[in-house]
Coordinates of C-alpha atoms in Angstrom, one line a residue:
X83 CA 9.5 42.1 22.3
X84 CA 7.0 44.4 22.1
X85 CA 3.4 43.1 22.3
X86 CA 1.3 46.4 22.3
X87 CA -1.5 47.4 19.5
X88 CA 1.3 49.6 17.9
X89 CA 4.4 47.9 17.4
X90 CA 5.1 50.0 14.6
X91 CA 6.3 52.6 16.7
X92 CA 9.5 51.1 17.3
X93 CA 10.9 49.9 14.0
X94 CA 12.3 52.3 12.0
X95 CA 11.1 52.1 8.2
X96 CA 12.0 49.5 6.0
X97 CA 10.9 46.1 4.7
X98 CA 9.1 43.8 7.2
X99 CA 11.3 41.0 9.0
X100 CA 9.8 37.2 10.0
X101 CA 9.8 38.7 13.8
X102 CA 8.0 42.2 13.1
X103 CA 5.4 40.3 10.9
X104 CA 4.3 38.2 14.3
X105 CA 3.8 40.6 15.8
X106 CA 1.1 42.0 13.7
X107 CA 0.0 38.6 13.5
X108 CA -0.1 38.6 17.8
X109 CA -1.7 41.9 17.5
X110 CA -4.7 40.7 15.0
X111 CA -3.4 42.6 12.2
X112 CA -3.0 40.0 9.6
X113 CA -5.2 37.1 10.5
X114 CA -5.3 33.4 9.2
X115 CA -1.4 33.1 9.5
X116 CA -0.3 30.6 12.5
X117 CA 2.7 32.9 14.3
X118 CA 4.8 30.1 14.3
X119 CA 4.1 28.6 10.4
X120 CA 7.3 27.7 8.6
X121 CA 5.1 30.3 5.7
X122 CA 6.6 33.6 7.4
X123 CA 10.1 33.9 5.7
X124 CA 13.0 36.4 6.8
X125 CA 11.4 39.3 4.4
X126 CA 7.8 38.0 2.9
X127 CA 5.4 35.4 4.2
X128 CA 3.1 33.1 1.9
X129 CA -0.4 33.5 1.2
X130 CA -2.2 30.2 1.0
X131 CA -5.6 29.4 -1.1
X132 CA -9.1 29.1 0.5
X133 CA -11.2 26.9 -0.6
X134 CA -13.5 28.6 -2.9
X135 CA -12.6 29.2 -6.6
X136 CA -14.3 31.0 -9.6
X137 CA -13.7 30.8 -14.0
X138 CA -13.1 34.2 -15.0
X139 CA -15.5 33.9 -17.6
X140 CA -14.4 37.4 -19.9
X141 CA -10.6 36.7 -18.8
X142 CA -8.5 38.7 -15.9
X143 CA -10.6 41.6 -14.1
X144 CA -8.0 44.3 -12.4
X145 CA -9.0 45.5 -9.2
X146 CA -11.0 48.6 -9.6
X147 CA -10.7 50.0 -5.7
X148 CA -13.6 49.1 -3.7
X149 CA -15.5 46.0 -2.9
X150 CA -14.3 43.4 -5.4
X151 CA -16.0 40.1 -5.0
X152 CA -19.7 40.9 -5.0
X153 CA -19.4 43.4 -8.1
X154 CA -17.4 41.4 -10.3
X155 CA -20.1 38.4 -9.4
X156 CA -23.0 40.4 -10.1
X157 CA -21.8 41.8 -13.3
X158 CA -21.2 37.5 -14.3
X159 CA -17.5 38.3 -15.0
X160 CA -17.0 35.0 -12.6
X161 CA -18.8 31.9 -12.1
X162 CA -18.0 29.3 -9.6
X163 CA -15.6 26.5 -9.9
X164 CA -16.4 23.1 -8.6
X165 CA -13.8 21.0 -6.8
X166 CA -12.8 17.3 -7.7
X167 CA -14.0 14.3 -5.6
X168 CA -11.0 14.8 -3.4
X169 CA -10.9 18.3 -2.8
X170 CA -8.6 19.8 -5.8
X171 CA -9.3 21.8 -8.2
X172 CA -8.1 21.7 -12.2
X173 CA -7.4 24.6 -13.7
X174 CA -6.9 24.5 -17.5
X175 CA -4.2 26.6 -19.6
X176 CA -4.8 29.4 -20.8
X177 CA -7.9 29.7 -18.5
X178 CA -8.0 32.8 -15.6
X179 CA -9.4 31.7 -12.4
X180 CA -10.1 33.9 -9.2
X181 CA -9.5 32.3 -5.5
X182 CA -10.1 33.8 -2.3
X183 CA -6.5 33.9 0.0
X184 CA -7.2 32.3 3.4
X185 CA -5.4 35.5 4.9
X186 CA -6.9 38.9 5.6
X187 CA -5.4 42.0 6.2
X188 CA -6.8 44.0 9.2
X189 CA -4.3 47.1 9.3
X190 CA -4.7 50.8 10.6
X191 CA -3.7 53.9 8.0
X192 CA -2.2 54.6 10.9
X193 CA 0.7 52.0 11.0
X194 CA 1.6 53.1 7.2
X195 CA 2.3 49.8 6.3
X196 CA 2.8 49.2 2.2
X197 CA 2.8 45.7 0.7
X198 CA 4.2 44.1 -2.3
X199 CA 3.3 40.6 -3.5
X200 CA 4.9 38.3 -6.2
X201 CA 4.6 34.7 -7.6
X202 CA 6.5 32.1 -6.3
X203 CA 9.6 31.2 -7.7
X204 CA 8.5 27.5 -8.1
X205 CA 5.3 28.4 -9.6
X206 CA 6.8 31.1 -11.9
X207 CA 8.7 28.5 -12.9
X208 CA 5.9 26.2 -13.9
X209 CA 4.8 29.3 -16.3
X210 CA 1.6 30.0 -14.0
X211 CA 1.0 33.9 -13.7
X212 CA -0.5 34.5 -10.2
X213 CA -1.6 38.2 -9.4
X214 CA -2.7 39.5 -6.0
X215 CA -6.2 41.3 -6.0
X216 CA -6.2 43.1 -2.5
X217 CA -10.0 44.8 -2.0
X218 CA -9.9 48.7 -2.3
X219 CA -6.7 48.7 -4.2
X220 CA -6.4 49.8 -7.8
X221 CA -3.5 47.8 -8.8
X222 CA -2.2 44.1 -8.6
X223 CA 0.5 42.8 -6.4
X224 CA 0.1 46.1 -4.2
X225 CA -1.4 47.1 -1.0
X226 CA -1.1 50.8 0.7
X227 CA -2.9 52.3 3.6
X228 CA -6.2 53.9 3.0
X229 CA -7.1 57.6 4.1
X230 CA -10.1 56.5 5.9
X231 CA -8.6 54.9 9.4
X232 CA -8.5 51.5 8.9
X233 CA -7.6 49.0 5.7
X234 CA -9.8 45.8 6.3
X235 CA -8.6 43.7 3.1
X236 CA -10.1 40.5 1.8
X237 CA -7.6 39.2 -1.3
X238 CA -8.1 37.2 -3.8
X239 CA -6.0 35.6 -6.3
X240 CA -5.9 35.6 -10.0
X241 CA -4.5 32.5 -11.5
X242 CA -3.6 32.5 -15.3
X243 CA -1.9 28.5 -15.9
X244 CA 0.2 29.0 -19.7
X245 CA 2.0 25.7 -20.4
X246 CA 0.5 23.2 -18.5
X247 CA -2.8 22.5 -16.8
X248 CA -2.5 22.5 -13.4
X249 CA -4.3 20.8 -10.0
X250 CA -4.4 23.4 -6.6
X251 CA -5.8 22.7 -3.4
X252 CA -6.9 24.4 -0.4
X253 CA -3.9 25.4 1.8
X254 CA -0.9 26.5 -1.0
X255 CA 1.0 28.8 -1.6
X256 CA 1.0 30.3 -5.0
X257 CA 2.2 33.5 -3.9
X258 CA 4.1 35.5 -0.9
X259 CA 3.4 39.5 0.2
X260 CA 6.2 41.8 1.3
X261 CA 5.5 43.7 4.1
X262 CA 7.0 47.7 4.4
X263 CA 7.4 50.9 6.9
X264 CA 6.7 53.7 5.6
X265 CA 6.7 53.5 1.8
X266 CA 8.7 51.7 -0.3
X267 CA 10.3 54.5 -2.3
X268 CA 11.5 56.2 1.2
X269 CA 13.7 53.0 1.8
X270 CA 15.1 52.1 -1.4
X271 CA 18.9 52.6 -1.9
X272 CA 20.6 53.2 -4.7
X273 CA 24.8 53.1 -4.5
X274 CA 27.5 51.9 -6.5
X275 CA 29.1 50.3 -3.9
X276 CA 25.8 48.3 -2.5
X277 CA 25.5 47.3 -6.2
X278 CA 29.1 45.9 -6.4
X279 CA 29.4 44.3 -2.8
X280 CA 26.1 41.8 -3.6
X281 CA 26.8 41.4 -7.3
X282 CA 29.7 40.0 -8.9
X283 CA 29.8 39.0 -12.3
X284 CA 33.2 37.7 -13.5
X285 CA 35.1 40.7 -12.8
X286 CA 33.2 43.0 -15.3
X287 CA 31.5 46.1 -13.4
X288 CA 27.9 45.8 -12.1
X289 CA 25.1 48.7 -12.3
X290 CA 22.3 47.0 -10.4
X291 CA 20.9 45.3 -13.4
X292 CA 21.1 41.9 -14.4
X293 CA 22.1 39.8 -17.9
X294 CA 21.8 36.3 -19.3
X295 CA 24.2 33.6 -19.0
X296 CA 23.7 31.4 -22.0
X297 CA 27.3 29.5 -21.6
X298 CA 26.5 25.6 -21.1
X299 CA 26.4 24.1 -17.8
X300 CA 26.8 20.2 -17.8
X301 CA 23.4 18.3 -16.1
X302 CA 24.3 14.7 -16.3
X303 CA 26.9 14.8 -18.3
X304 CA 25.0 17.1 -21.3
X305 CA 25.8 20.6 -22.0
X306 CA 22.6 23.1 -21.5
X307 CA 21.9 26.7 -21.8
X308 CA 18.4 26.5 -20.8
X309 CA 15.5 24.4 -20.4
X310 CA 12.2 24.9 -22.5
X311 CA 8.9 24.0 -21.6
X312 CA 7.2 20.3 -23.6
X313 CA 3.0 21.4 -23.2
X314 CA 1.1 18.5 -22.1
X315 CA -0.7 16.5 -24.7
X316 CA -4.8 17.3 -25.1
X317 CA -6.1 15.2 -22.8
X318 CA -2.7 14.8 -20.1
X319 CA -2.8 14.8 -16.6
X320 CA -3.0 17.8 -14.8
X321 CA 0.1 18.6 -12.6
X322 CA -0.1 19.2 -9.3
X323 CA 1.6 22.7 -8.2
X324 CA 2.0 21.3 -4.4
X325 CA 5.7 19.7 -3.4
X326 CA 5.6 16.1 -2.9
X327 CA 8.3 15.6 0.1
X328 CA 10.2 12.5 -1.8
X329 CA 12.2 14.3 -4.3
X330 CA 11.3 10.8 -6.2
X331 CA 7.7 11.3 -6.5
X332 CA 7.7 14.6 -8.0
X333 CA 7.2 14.9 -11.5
X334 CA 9.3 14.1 -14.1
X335 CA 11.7 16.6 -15.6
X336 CA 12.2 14.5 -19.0
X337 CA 8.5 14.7 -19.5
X338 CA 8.0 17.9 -19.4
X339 CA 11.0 19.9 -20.7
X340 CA 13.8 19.8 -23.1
X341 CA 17.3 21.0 -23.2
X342 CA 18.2 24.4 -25.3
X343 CA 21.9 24.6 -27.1
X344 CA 23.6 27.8 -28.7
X345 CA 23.9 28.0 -32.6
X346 CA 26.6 28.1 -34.1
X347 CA 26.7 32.3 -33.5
X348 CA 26.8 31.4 -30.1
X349 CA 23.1 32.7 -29.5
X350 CA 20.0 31.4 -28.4
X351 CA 16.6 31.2 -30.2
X352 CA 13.5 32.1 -28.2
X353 CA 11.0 30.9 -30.6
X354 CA 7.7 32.4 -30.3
X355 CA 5.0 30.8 -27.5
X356 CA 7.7 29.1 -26.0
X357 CA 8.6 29.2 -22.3
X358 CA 12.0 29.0 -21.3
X359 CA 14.2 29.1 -18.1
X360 CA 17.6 30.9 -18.2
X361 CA 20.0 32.2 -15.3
X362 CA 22.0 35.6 -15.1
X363 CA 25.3 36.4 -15.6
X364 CA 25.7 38.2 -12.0
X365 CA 25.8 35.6 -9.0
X366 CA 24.0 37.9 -5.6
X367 CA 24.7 37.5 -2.2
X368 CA 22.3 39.8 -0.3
X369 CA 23.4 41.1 3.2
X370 CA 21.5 40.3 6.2
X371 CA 19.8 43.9 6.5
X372 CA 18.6 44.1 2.7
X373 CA 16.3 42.5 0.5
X374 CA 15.8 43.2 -2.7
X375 CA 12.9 42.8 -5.4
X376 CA 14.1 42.0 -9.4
X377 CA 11.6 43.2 -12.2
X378 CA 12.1 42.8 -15.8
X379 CA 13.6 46.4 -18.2
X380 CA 10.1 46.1 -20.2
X381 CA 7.8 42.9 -19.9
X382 CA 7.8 42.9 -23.2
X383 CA 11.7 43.1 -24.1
X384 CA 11.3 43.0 -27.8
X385 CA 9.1 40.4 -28.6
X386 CA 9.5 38.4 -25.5
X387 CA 8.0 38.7 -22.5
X388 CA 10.0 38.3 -19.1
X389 CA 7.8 36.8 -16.2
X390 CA 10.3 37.4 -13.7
X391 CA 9.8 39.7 -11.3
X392 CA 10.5 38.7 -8.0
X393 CA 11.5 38.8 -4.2
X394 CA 15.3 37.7 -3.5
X395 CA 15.4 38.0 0.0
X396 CA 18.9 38.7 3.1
X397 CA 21.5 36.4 3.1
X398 CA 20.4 34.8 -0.4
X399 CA 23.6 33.8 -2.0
X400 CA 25.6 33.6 1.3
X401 CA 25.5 30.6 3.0
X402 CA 25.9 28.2 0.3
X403 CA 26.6 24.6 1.0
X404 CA 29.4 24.7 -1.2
X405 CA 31.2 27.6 0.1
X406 CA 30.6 29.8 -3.0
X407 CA 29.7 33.3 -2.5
X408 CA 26.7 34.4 -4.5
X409 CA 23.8 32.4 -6.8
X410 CA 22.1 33.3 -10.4
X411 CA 18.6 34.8 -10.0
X412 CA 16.0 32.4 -12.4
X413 CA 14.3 34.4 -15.8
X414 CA 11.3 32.8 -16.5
X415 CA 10.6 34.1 -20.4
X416 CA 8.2 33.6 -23.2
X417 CA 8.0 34.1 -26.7
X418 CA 5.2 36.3 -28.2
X419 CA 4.4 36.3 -31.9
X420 CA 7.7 36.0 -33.7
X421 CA 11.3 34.7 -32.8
X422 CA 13.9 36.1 -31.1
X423 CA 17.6 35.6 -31.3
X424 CA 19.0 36.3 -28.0
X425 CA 22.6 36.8 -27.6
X426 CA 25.1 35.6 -24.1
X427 CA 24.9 39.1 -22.3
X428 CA 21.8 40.9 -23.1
X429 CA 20.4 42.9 -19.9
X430 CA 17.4 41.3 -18.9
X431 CA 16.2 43.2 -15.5
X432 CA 16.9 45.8 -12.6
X433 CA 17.0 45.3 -9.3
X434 CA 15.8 47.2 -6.5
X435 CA 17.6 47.1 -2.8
X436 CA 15.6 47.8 0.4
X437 CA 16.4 48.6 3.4
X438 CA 15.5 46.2 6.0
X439 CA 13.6 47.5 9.2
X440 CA 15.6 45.4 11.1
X441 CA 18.4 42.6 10.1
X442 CA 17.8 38.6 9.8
X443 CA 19.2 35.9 11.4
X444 CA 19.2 33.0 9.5
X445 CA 19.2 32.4 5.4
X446 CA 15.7 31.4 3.8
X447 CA 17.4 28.2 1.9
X448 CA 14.7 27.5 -1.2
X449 CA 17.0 27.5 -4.4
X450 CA 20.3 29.0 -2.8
X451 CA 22.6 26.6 -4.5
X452 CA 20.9 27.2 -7.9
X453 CA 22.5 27.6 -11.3
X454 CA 20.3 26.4 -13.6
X455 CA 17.1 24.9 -12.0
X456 CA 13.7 24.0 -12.3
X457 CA 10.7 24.6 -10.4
X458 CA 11.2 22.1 -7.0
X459 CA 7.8 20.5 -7.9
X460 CA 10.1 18.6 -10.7
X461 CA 12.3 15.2 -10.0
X462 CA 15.9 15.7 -10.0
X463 CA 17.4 14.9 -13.6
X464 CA 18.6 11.2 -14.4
X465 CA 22.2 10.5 -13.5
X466 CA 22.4 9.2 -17.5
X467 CA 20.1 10.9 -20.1
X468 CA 20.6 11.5 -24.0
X469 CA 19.3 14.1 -25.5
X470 CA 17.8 14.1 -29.2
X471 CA 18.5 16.7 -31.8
X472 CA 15.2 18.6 -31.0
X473 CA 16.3 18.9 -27.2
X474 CA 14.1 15.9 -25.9
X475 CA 15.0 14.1 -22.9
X476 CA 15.4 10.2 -22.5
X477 CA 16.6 8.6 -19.1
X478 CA 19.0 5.8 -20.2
X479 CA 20.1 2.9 -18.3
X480 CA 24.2 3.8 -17.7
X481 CA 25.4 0.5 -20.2
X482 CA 22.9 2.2 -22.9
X483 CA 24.6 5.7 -22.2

């Protein structure tokens, strides 16, 4: 293993792997990530929060290329934002807040290394938009060498809660960076034959893009097509976006969400502000020397947008603990200003394969044996619920079900 200033010059191009990213780490590269943190996944690693936080007072500020911090402070687009007695902080919906990332990038032009960044699926899924801000960039969720020798970025993260209000500490993970050699456009592939060895969608062909499944799944013992978001009443506890290890003392799924059924047309309403999960049609099982990064046909498909947009990373799909071969990718959606009738089928979003610069070992295991899930910061479902006409949840005792 290579432990030079360079170790670029021995990978070929491609996306980033857990063992090439330590050794930019080893080689002070990227700095405030532990070499050995279970953060560092087989094709992204996590970028945590520091402890300082700011209200976006005017609402989100894109990155403008060049210092961002001090101008936007100056200019009193941000103001600071206090934490709680024991360290959190409370961030309200609807509300944009800046916080500094505890990493830094620290990487020569030199290297051409390219980054991408993306929310986290269980965050996405809590309807929170997070959006990298690296320093000197121009655009979100992107990093690309500088012409000037060397890229010294501080990031910063721009955190938009919808649904809920939320709690955040010092230390998580809202959202992960992608690491690339060479740029990303030089390594993606595009083949037929890629497209229909990693998807599979009952037999009909697959193009590299992705539908919606809306046929019911049974959760204890109820059909469901997809969940929908219940806001929290004025006043309601915020909820925390960390895991709590007990699945038991997460939060509960019956407070916070309701079931969605087809009409009798077989479709689905998307009524408008609403935030739904659904699941695709194609199940994907992602090779050990690919990974692979799903993004919506138009954010605003008709007059819905689709949050999703996403890392799905090698061996995704493939090592199941059932046996199956493959797993539904998550779309996180929301209404805008009128309702939408969707129908089983619709395309929702495209995928793009990568090249890996070098293969995996091991599967990354967060939500491989999904098919219709929500965010892991949520309890399991009851074993016995009943549902109400308007989709609300109610745990039963099992002689009441």
């Amino acid at each position: 293993m290579t432990t030079n200033e360079h170790p670029w010059r021995d990978w070929i191009p491609g996306v980033l792997s857990k063992n090439q990213v330590r050794q930019l780490i080893r080689c002070g590269h990227l700095r405030g990530v532990d070499e050995d943190s279970e953060a560092i996944g087989n094709a992204s690693f996590d970028l945590s929060l520091a402890d300082l936080g700011y209200v976006c007072m005017r609402g989100s500020i894109k990155p403008f290329g060049g210092p961002y911090e001090e101008p936007i402070k100056r200019d009193g687009l941000i103001d600071r934002l206090e934490p709680q007695p024991d360290g959190t902080y409370i961030l309200k919906a609807k509300q944009t807040y800046l916080f500094k990332v505890a990493q830094r990038l620290c990487i020569p032009s030199e290297a051409q290394i390219y980054g991408q960044a993306t929310t986290k699926s269980s965050i996405g899924r809590m309807d929170v938009l997070a959006r990298l801000v690296i320093e000197q960039m121009t655009d979100y969720d992107t990093y690309r060498p500088l012409k000037n020798g060397q890229s010294f970025g501080d990031m910063f993260l721009e955190i938009t809660p919808i649904t809920f209000p939320v709690r955040v500490r010092p230390g998580l993970a809202l959202t992960q960076l992608r690491l690339f050699y060479d740029d990303p456009q030089s390594v993606e592939i595009q083949s037929n034959q890629l497209y229909s060895n990693i998807l599979a969608a009952d037999g009909e062909e697959v193009d590299g893009t992705l539908s919606v499944d809306l046929s019911p799944i049974t959760v204890s013992g109820e059909a469901v097509s997809a969940f929908s978001a219940r806001p929290v009443e004025p006043g309601g506890d915020p909820l925390p976006l960390w895991q709590e290890e007990d699945p038991q003392h997460r939060l509960d799924p019956c407070k916070y969400w309701q079931f969605e059924r087809l009409d009798q047309q077989g479709r689905l309403t998307i009524k408008e502000r609403d935030f739904y999960i659904l699941r695709s049609r194609e199940h994907i099982a992602v090779p050990k020397g690919i990974a692979v990064y799903c993004r919506a046909f138009d954010e605003t498909f008709g007059e819905m947008r689709i949050h999703y947009a996403g890392f799905v990373h090698p061996l995704f799909g493939r090592e199941r603990a059932d046996g199956v071969r493959g797993t539904p990718l998550i779309f996180e959606v929301r209404g805008h200003d009128v309702n939408v009738s969707l129908r089983n089928g619709e395309k929702m979003a495209r995928l793009t394969f990568y090249r890996m610069s070098e293969d995996v070992e091991n599967a990354d295991q967060s939500y491989n044996d999904q098919l219709l899930q929500l965010s892991n910061r949520f309890a399991p479902w009851p074993e016995c619920i009943k549902v109400d006409p308007d989709g609300s949840v109610r745990p039963v005792k099992e002689a009441d079900s």
